[in-house]
Amino acid sequence: ISKVLNTLELIMRNLKVRGGKNRCKTRHLKDFYSTVNVHQFTSGVRMGKYCYDLVIKCIASHRYEEAIKLYWILCHDKTIIDHARFKVGIILLMNMEIQDKNDCLLSFFRSMLNALHLNMNEVLLEFIMCAFKCEIPEIQTQVKEFKNRKILSTYKKHDKDSILDDYMVLLEWCNSFSGDMNRSQSQTNKEVTKLKKYTEDSDMFILQLIKLMELCDRQYEIENELQNYVENNPDNINALIYICTYLYHRHPNSEKLINYLEILAEKCISDVRTLWLIEIWQEKGVSSLKILNYCFMFLDYPTNGENIKAWKALWKNLTEAQQDSIDDFEIYSLWKSRRRSWMWMYFNPQKLPVTQSKDKLIAYKVAFLLMFSDGKKYIKKVFKYHPATFELGKSLKNFTCVDDRQFIK
């Protein structure tokens, strides 16, 4: 990364020089070619796309000054989507120590309002959030200015005059600026309640509402708002995800959380929060056969196949079911009904890497197959190329099955 950054600094130095177009562009051309292989950046893909990954790495390691330099290139590459520029720009502005940060934020959001492929509602919401955090004075005046720009007059209208009007109501409701908006507090609350029942843009709205409540020290209202959102949008999976996530981090053992997780699992068993429900059920001593069924259904989705927590939960409940003297036929029937698809998805020897490593995910798969005395070809390849992983799979738990070495032979 350091080598690429040095090269990019050199490019930027050349581009910043204004006098003598051709001369300044070629001044350090020889040095540039000796530093980096330019062809990798010009073979059908613009340099900005390579810079994007570097920007993310710099932000993750809190190297914001380097990220700003790379961001300059992103802003001049038309192949980079507006949404990426917008999100990265906000992160950098909010984390950098910049003089006149408020003016920089206003300038940034004004420029973003001219972007062709951005959701203007989202831009306004993000501005409100940043304005609260940076304590920008006269937030409403700035929002009105952005709202009245010509670019917004052609934007798709909400069923009401504009959803931006509703955001202004939200802003008033959070700060109680009723006098400035010539609207009574009861009318404000009524309009906010009406907006929260609207479904088209409500996911975006409710998330920002929760953030604003946290900023305005109104955490005590958040749970009720999320519950109301679920009731008003019973078919919205995201509504259940929001309330489950909130309760899991604040009331991890509550019955309310279990109820919502069960509803979410019924509607979308593949969601990763199903593992939260399995974890809670294990602690509460729910029937291991019931938990096993959920583990199997969760792993029926290939997108969850690399989730080591899911395989660990599956293996743990298999051993507990065996210890609880649950009928072996019931356990085996869960495997038999999906054996063919799982053997192709998860236990295909051709998909197994040959480089030796101690992979715990593969170890859980080995232990699972040994439990059912199945997957001979897969286990033989693991035994050949991953002996340490094979031994780890054996040692995960004591279980009753055929002799493993005899099985391999």
XYZ file of C-alpha atoms in Angstrom, residues 86-301:
216
model
C -20.991 9.892 -0.922
C -20.532 7.318 1.853
C -16.730 7.485 1.862
C -16.821 11.287 1.843
C -19.040 11.408 4.936
C -16.768 9.029 6.866
C -13.674 11.079 6.033
C -15.249 14.448 6.843
C -16.600 13.233 10.178
C -13.275 11.711 11.267
C -10.719 14.214 9.962
C -9.518 17.168 12.011
C -10.401 19.937 9.561
C -10.626 23.674 10.044
C -14.077 25.042 9.212
C -15.542 21.532 9.248
C -19.081 22.923 9.171
C -18.407 24.825 5.946
C -16.779 21.735 4.446
C -19.834 19.633 5.302
C -22.214 22.157 3.773
C -20.114 22.359 0.627
C -19.920 18.569 0.396
C -23.672 18.056 0.718
C -24.404 20.821 -1.791
C -22.223 19.031 -4.321
C -23.861 15.686 -3.545
C -27.314 17.103 -4.263
C -26.214 17.478 -7.886
C -25.263 13.797 -8.182
C -27.503 11.998 -10.636
C -27.727 8.579 -8.999
C -28.204 9.427 -5.317
C -31.412 9.158 -3.343
C -32.001 12.779 -2.340
C -33.985 11.713 0.707
C -30.948 9.809 1.960
C -28.675 12.802 1.331
C -30.952 15.026 3.412
C -31.167 12.483 6.223
C -27.408 12.053 6.355
C -27.003 15.818 6.438
C -29.386 16.095 9.394
C -27.380 13.420 11.245
C -24.038 15.101 10.556
C -25.460 18.495 11.478
C -26.594 17.164 14.849
C -23.204 15.597 15.566
C -21.240 18.698 14.533
C -23.731 21.093 16.147
C -24.188 23.097 12.965
C -26.362 26.136 13.783
C -29.660 26.775 11.997
C -30.053 23.230 10.715
C -33.578 23.885 9.516
C -32.485 26.826 7.393
C -29.890 24.680 5.658
C -32.347 21.828 5.104
C -34.848 24.281 3.619
C -32.137 25.587 1.309
C -31.296 22.074 0.110
C -34.971 21.213 -0.229
C -35.722 24.248 -2.394
C -32.895 23.600 -4.837
C -34.066 23.103 -8.406
C -32.600 19.594 -8.528
C -35.165 18.444 -5.959
C -38.170 19.895 -7.762
C -37.964 17.156 -10.415
C -37.463 14.322 -7.922
C -40.160 11.655 -7.601
C -42.861 12.831 -5.227
C -44.158 11.032 -2.187
C -47.928 10.454 -1.713
C -47.802 13.530 0.479
C -46.283 16.696 -1.035
C -42.767 15.393 -0.433
C -41.136 13.038 2.015
C -38.662 15.842 2.678
C -41.508 17.732 4.327
C -41.854 14.782 6.673
C -38.166 14.907 7.509
C -38.615 18.531 8.447
C -41.396 17.429 10.782
C -39.027 14.830 12.230
C -36.390 17.489 12.797
C -38.918 19.675 14.563
C -40.178 16.771 16.644
C -36.691 15.868 17.843
C -35.738 19.411 18.819
C -39.177 20.855 19.574
C -38.719 23.784 17.206
C -42.499 24.135 16.906
C -42.464 27.929 17.039
C -40.125 28.252 14.084
C -42.197 25.923 11.928
C -45.552 27.446 12.958
C -46.867 24.024 13.848
C -48.234 22.833 17.182
C -46.458 20.006 19.000
C -49.561 17.800 18.870
C -49.812 18.290 15.106
C -46.117 17.462 14.782
C -46.483 14.223 16.739
C -49.536 13.322 14.671
C -47.654 13.743 11.394
C -44.626 11.795 12.621
C -46.899 8.936 13.700
C -48.569 8.975 10.298
C -45.208 8.897 8.522
C -43.988 5.883 10.508
C -46.879 3.839 9.100
C -45.814 4.561 5.552
C -43.941 1.631 4.032
C -42.197 2.751 0.817
C -39.369 4.733 2.417
C -39.969 3.753 6.021
C -36.907 1.508 6.477
C -34.637 4.430 5.702
C -36.770 6.703 7.863
C -36.971 4.489 10.955
C -33.194 3.903 11.104
C -32.474 7.624 11.036
C -35.245 8.210 13.572
C -33.546 5.798 15.991
C -30.180 7.516 15.479
C -31.763 10.902 16.145
C -33.412 9.600 19.298
C -30.028 8.390 20.560
C -28.434 11.751 19.784
C -31.281 13.602 21.494
C -31.050 11.395 24.598
C -34.455 9.778 24.014
C -33.348 6.144 24.237
C -36.314 5.284 26.424
C -38.620 5.715 23.403
C -36.653 3.584 20.946
C -38.070 0.187 21.904
C -41.656 1.429 21.647
C -40.990 3.000 18.256
C -39.503 -0.228 16.899
C -42.399 -2.276 18.284
C -44.897 0.067 16.655
C -42.977 -0.199 13.413
C -43.304 -3.999 13.489
C -47.033 -3.756 14.212
C -47.577 -1.256 11.388
C -45.482 -3.292 8.933
C -46.153 -6.972 9.780
C -44.831 -8.232 6.427
C -41.603 -6.237 6.547
C -38.698 -8.548 7.458
C -36.442 -5.563 8.149
C -38.817 -4.343 10.857
C -38.308 -7.633 12.727
C -34.549 -7.476 12.176
C -34.368 -3.974 13.680
C -36.294 -4.863 16.855
C -34.399 -8.151 17.305
C -31.025 -6.446 16.911
C -31.970 -3.723 19.386
C -33.267 -6.140 22.029
C -30.399 -8.614 21.596
C -27.814 -5.970 22.514
C -29.823 -4.512 25.401
C -32.104 -7.247 26.771
C -30.506 -10.508 25.578
C -32.539 -12.776 27.877
C -35.964 -11.177 27.548
C -39.027 -13.158 26.514
C -39.889 -10.352 24.128
C -36.659 -10.968 22.211
C -37.387 -14.708 21.989
C -40.876 -14.038 20.626
C -39.595 -11.705 17.919
C -36.751 -14.065 17.001
C -39.208 -16.941 16.633
C -41.401 -14.832 14.335
C -38.347 -13.816 12.306
C -37.186 -17.436 12.019
C -40.621 -18.499 10.783
C -40.597 -15.812 8.106
C -36.907 -16.022 7.153
C -35.048 -19.026 8.604
C -31.924 -18.168 6.575
C -31.370 -14.895 8.459
C -28.227 -14.994 10.595
C -30.220 -13.962 13.677
C -31.661 -17.490 13.713
C -28.377 -18.418 15.420
C -29.270 -16.014 18.241
C -32.494 -17.938 18.776
C -30.611 -21.250 18.753
C -28.117 -19.881 21.280
C -30.882 -18.720 23.634
C -32.762 -22.002 23.294
C -29.615 -23.933 24.196
C -29.224 -21.883 27.386
C -32.872 -22.421 28.305
C -32.739 -26.176 27.726
C -35.193 -26.356 24.834
C -35.528 -29.784 23.192
C -32.339 -30.569 21.288
C -34.406 -32.150 18.489
C -36.246 -28.856 17.926
C -32.955 -26.947 17.885
C -31.474 -29.528 15.498
C -34.316 -28.956 13.076
C -33.589 -25.207 13.033
C -29.848 -25.830 12.600
C -30.483 -28.053 9.592
C -32.939 -25.581 8.036
C -30.501 -22.691 8.534
C -27.732 -24.614 6.744
C -30.065 -25.620 3.913
C -29.177 -22.217 2.441
